[in-house]
CSV table of C-alpha atoms and ligand atoms in Angstrom, one decimal:
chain,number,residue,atom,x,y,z
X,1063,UNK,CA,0.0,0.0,0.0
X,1064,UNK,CA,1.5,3.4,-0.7
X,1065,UNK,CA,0.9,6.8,0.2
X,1066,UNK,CA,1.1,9.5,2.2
X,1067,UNK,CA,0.5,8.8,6.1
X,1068,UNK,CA,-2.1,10.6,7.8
X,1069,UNK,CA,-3.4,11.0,11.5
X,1070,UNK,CA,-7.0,11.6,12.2
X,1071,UNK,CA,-7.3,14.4,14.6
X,1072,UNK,CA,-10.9,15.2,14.7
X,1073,UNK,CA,-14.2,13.1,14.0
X,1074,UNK,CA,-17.4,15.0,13.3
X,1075,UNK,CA,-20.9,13.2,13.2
X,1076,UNK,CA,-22.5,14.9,10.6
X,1077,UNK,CA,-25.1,12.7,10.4
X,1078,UNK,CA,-26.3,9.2,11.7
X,1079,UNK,CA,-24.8,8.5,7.9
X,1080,UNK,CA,-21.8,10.7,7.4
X,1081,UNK,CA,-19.0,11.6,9.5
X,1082,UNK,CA,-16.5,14.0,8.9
X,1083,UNK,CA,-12.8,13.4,9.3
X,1084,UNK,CA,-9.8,15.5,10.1
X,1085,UNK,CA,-6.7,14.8,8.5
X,1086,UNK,CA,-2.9,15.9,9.4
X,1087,UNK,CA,0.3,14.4,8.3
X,1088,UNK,CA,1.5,11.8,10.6
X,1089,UNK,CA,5.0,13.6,10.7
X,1090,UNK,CA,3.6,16.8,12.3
X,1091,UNK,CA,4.6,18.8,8.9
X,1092,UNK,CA,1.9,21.2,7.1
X,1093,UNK,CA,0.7,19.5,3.6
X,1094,UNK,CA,3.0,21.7,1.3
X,1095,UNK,CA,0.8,22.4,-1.7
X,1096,UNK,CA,-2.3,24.3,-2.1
X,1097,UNK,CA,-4.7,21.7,-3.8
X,1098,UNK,CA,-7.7,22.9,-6.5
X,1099,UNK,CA,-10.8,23.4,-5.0
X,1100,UNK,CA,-12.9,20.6,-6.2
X,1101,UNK,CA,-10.1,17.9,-5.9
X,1102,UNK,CA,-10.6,14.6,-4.6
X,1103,UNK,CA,-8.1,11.9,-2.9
X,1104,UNK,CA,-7.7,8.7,-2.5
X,1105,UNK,CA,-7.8,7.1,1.0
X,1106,UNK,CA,-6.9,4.1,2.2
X,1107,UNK,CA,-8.8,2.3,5.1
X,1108,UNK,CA,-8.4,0.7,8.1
X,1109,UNK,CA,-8.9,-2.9,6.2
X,1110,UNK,CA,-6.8,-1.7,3.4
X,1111,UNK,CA,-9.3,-0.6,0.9
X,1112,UNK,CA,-9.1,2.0,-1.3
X,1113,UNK,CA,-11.6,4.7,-2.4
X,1114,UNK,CA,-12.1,8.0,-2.9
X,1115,UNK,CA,-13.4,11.0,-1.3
X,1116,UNK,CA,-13.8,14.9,-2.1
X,1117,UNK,CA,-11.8,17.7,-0.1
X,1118,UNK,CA,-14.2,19.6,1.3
X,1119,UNK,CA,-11.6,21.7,3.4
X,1120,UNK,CA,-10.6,25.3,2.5
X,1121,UNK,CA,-7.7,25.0,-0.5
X,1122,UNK,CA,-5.7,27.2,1.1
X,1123,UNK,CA,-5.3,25.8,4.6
X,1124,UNK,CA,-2.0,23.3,5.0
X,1125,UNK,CA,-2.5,22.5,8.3
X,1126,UNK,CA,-5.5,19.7,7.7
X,1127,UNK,CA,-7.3,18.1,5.2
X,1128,UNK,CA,-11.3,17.5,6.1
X,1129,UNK,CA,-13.1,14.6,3.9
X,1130,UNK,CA,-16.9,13.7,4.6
X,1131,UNK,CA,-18.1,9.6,4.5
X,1132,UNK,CA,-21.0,8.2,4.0
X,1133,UNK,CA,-21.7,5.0,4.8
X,1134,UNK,CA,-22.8,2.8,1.8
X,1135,UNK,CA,-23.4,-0.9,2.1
X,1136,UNK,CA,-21.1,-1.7,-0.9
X,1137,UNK,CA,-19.4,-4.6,-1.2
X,1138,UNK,CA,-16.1,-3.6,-0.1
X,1139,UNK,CA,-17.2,-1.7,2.8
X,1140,UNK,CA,-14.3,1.5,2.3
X,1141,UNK,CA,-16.7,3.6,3.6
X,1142,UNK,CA,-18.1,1.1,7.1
X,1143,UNK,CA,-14.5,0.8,7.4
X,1144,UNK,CA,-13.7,4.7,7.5
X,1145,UNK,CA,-17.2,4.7,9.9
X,1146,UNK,CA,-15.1,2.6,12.6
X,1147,UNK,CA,-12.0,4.6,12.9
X,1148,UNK,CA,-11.6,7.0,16.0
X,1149,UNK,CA,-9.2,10.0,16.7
X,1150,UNK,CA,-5.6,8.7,17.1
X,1151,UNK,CA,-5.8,6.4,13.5
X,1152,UNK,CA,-3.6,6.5,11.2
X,1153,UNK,CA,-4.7,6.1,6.8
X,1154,UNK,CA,-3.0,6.5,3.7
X,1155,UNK,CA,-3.5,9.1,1.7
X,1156,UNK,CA,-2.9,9.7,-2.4
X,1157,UNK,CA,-2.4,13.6,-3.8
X,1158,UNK,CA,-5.1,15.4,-4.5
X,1159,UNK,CA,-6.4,15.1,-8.1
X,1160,UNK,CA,-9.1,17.6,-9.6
X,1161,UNK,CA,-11.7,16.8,-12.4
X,1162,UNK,CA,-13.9,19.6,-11.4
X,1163,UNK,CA,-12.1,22.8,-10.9
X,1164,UNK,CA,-13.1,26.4,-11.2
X,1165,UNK,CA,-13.5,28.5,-14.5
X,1166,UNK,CA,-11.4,31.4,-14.3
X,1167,UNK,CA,-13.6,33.9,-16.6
X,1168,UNK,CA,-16.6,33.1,-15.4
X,1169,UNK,CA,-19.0,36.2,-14.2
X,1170,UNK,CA,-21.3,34.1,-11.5
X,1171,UNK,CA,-20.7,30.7,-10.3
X,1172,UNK,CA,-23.8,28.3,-9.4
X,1173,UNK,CA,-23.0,25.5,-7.4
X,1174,UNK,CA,-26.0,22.6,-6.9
X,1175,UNK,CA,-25.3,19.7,-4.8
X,1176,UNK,CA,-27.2,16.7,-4.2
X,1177,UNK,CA,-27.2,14.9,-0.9
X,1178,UNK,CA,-23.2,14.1,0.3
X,1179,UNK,CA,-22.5,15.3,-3.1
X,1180,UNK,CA,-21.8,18.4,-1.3
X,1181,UNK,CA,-18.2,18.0,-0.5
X,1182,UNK,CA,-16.2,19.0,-3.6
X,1183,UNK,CA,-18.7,22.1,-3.8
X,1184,UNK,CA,-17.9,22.8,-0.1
X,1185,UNK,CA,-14.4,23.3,-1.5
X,1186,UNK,CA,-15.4,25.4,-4.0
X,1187,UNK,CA,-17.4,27.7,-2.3
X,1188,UNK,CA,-14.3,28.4,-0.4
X,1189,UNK,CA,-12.3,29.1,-3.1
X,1190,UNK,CA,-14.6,31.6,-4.4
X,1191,UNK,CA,-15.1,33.1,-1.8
X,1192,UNK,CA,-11.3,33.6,-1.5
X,1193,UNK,CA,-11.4,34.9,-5.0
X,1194,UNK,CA,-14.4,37.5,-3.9
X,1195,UNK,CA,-16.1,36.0,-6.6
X,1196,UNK,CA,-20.1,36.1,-7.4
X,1197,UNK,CA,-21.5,32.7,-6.1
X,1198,UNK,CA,-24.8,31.2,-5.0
X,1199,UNK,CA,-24.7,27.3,-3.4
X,1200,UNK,CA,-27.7,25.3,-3.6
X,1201,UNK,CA,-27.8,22.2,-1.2
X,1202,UNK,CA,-30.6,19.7,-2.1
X,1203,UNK,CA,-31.2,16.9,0.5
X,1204,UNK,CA,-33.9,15.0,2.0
X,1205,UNK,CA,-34.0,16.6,5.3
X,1206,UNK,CA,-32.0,18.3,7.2
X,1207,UNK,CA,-31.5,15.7,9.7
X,1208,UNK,CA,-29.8,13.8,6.6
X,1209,UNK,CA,-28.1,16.8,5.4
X,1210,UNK,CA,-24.3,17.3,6.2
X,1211,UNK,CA,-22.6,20.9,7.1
X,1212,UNK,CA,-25.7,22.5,7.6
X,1213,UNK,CA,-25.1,24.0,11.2
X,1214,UNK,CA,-21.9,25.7,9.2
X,1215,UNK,CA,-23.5,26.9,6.0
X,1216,UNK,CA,-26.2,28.9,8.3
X,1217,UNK,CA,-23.6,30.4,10.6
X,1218,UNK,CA,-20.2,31.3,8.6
X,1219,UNK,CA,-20.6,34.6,7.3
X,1220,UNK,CA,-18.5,33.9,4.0
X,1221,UNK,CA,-21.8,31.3,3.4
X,1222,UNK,CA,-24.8,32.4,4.8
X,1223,UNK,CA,-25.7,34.7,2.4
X,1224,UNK,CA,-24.9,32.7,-0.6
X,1225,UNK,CA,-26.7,29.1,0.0
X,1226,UNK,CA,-29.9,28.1,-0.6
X,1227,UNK,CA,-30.9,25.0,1.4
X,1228,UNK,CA,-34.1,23.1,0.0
X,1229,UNK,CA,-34.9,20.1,1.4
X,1230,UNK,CA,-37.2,17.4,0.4
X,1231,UNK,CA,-37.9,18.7,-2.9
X,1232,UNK,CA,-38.9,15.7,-5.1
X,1233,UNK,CA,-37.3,14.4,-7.7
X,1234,UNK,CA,-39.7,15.5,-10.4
X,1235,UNK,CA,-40.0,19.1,-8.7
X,1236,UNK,CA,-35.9,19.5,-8.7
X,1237,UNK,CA,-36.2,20.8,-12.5
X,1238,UNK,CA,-38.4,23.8,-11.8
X,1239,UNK,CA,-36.5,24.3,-8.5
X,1240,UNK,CA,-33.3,24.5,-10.8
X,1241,UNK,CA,-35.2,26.9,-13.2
X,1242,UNK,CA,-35.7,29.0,-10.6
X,1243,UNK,CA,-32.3,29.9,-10.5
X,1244,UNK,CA,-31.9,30.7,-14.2
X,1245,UNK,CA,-33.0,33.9,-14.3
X,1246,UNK,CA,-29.5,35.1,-12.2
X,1247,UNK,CA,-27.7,32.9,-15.0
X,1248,UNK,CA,-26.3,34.6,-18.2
X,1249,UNK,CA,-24.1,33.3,-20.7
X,1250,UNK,CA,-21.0,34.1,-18.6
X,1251,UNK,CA,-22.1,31.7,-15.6
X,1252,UNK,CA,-20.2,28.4,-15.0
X,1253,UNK,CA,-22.5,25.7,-13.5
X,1254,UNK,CA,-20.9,23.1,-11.0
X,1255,UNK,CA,-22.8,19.7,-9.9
X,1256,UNK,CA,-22.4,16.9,-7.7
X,1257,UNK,CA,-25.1,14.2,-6.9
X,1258,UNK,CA,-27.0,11.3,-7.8
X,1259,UNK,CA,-26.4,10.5,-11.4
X,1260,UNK,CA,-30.3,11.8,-12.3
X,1261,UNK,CA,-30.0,14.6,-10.2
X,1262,UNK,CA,-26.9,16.3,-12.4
X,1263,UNK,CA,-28.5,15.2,-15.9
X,1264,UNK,CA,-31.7,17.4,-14.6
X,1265,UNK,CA,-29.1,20.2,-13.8
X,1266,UNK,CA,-27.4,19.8,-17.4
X,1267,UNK,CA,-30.6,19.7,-18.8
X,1268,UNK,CA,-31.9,23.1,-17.4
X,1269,UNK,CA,-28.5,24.8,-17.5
X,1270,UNK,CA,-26.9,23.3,-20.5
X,1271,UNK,CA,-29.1,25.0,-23.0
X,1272,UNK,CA,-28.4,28.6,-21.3
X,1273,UNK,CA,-24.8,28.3,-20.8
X,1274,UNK,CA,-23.5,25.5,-22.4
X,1275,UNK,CA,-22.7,22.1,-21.8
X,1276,UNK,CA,-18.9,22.7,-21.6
X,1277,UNK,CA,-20.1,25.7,-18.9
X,1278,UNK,CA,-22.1,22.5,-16.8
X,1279,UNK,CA,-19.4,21.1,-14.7
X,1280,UNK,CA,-20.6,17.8,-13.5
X,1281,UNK,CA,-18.1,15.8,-10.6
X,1282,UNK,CA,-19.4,12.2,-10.7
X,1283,UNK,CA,-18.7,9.2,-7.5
X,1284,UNK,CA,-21.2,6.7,-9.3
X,1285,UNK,CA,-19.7,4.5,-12.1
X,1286,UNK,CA,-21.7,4.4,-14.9
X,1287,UNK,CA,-24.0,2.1,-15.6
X,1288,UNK,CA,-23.3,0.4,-19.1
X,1289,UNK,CA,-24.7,-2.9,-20.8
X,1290,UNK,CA,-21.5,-4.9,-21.5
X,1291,UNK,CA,-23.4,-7.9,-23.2
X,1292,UNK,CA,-22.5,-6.7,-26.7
X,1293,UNK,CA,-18.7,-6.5,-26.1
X,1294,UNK,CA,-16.2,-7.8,-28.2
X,1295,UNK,CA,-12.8,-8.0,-28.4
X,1296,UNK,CA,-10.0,-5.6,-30.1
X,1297,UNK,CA,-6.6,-4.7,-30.6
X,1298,UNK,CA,-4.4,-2.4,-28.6
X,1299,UNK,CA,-1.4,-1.4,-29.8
X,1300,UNK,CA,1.0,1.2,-27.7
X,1301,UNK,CA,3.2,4.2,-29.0
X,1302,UNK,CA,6.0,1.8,-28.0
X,1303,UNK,CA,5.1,-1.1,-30.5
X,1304,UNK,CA,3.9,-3.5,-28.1
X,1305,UNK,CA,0.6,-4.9,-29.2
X,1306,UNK,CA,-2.5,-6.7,-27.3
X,1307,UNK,CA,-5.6,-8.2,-28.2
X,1308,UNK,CA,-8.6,-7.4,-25.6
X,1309,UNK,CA,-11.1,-9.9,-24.9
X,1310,UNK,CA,-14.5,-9.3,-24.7
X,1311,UNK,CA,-14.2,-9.7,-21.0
X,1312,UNK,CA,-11.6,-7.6,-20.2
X,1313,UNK,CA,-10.6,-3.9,-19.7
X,1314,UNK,CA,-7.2,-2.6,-21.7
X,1315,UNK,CA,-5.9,-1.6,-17.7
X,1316,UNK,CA,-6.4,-5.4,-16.9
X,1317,UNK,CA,-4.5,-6.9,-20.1
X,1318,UNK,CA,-1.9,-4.1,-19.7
X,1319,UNK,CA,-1.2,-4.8,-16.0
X,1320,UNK,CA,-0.8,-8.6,-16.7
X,1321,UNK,CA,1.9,-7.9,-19.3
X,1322,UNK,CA,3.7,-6.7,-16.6
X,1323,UNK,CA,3.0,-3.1,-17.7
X,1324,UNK,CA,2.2,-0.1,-15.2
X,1325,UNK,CA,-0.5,2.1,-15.4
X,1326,UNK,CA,-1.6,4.6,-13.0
X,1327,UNK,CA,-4.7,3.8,-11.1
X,1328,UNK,CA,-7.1,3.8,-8.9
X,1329,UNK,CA,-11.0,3.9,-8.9
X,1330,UNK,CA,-11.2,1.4,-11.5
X,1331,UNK,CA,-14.3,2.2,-12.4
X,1332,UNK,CA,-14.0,5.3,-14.6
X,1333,UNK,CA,-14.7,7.9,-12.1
X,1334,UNK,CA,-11.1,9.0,-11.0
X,1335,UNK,CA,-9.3,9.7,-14.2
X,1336,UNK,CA,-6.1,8.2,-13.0
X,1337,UNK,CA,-6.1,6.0,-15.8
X,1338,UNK,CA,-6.3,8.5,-18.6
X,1339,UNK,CA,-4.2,8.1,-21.5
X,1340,UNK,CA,-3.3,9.9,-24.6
X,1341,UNK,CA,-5.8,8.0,-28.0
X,1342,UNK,CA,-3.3,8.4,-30.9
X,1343,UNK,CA,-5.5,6.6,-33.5
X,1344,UNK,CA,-9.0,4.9,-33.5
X,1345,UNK,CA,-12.2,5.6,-31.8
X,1346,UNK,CA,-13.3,4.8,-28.1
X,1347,UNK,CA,-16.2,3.7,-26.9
X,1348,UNK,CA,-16.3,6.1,-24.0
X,1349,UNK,CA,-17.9,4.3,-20.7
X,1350,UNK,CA,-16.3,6.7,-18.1
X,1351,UNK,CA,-17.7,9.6,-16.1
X,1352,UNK,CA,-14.3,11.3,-15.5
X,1353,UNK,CA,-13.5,12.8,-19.3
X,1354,UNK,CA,-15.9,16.3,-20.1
X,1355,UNK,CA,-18.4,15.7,-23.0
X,1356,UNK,CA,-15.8,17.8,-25.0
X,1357,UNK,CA,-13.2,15.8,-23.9
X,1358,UNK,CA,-15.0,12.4,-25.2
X,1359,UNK,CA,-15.7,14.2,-28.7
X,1360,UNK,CA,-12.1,15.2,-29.3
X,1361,UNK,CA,-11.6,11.8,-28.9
X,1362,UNK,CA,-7.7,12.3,-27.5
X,1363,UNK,CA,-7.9,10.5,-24.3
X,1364,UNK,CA,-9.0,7.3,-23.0
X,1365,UNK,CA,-10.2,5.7,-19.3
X,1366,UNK,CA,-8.3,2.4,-19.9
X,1367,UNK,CA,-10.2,0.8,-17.1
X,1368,UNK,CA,-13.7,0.9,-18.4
X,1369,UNK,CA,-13.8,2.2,-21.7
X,1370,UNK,CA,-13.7,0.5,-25.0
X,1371,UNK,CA,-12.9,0.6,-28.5
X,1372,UNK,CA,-15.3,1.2,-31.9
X,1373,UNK,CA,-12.7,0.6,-33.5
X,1374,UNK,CA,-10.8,-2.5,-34.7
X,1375,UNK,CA,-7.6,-1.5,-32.9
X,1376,UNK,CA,-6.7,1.5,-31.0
X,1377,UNK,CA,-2.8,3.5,-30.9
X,1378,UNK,CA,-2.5,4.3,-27.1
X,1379,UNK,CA,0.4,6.4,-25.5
X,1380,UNK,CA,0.2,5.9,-21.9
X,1381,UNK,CA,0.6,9.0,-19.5
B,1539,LIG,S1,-8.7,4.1,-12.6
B,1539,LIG,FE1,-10.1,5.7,-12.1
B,1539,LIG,S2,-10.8,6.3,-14.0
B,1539,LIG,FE2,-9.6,4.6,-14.5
């Protein structure tokens, strides 16, 4: 297991659901970099598994890192495990990595989170806040009893005046709870989401046509769900020569890694982006949720752990 060892100083029940966790180095020393607002890390567990969570600390604060858990009932149990641990603990953390980030020439950020997919947006709101920028934070949730950070969203100052809490909205009123929004919305406005997957396709939906999909900045934790029954197998062939065929049942990470060759990753389930890599020649099937819409039309990089090929064979250069 590798990374960076870190203590937990401070554990905060959000929630009966979701605790929050403060991190420090275990050696006592500051984290050196400022990371992007909207970054996520990997963290490894008590039981030695792996996943990833959102920083939802301010960017510009070295002495701790805060990440928020939610317990799920999946079948490696990352997140039960992270439930157990208690002040004192030590994990493993990766560096920060950031699919979401902040447009720079934007004139008014919205930021819309769904349930715990409030975390990277946390971070965000920070950061703009920093930058003295125009933002409004919307936080949908079932309840508030379910909802994390809400205690600290009413009573900071830098916040208060700039969320919107709605809870309970249902899912087929969240569209014209979004539209409400539009009318502060112009063409300059960069839109930021992070939910269940239907929860951010209704945001895309209602923002997309007003400021553009490339403006709708969507941070996924879901894999996506794809039908693999049709699959077949294809070629790989890397900007160093070396060629592979891919069977139908497995991913171009998989056969790569048994060759013996290394590829960064982590998620492996097309969420984290570690696995990007440069697409020299042919056409992907795309089944990730960590490359931009734009991204997946330019058709220049590839998630070698889920995605695919249309392709007979593919020209990779690994990054
Ligand atoms: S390993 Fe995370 S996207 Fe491929």
């Amino acid at each position: 297991m590798s990374g960076l060892p870190v203590r937990v100083t401070e554990v905060i029940e959000e929630t009966p659901q979701i605790r929050t966790l403060r991190l420090v180095r275990d050696d006592g020393l500051p984290f050196q970099k400022r990371w992007e607002a909207g970054a996520h890390v990997d963290v490894t567990g008590p039981t030695g598994v792996l996943s990833q969570y959102s920083l939802c600390s301010a960017p510009d604060d070295p002495s701790a890192l805060l990440i928020a858990v939610k317990r799920e009932n999946g079948p490696r149990g990352g997140s039960v495990a992270l439930h157990g641990v208690a002040v004192g603990d030590r994990l493993l953390i990766g560096k920060p990595r950031n699919l979401l980030g902040v447009a720079a020439d934007a004139d008014r950020h919205v930021l819309i989170a769904g349930g715990i997919g409030v975390t990277p947006l946390l971070a965000i709101a920070y950061e703009l806040h920093s930058r003295n920028a125009d933002f409004e934070l919307h936080y949908f949730a079932r309840g508030r009893e379910e909802a994390a950070f809400v205690d600290f969203l009413e009573e900071r100052a830098e916040f208060r005046d700039s969320v919107a809490l709605h809870w309970g909205v249902p899912r087929a009123e969240q569209p014209e709870a979004f539209r409400s929004i539009l009318p502060r919305v112009s063409t300059r406005t960069h839109v930021y989401t992070c939910g269940p997957d239907g929860f951010m396709a209704a945001v895309a939906e209602v923002f997309g046509p007003v400021v553009g999909a490339d403006a709708v900045h969507i941070e996924h934790f879901e894999a996506a769900d794809v039908d693999t029954s049709g699959d077949t197998a294809f070629e790989v062939e890397l900007d160093t020569g070396e060629s592979f065929e891919i069977p139908a049942d497995q991913s171009i990470l998989a056969v790569l890694e048994q060759n013996g060759i290394e590829v960064f990753k982590s998620c492996e389930e097309g969420i984290c982006g570690s696995c990007v890599s440069g697409l020299l020649e042919g056409e992907a099937d795309h089944r990730d949720n960590c490359l931009t819409a734009s991204e997946k039309a330019a058709g220049e990089q590839i998630a070698l752990c889920v995605s695919r090929a249309k392709t007979p064979k593919l020209l990779i250069e690994l990054y």
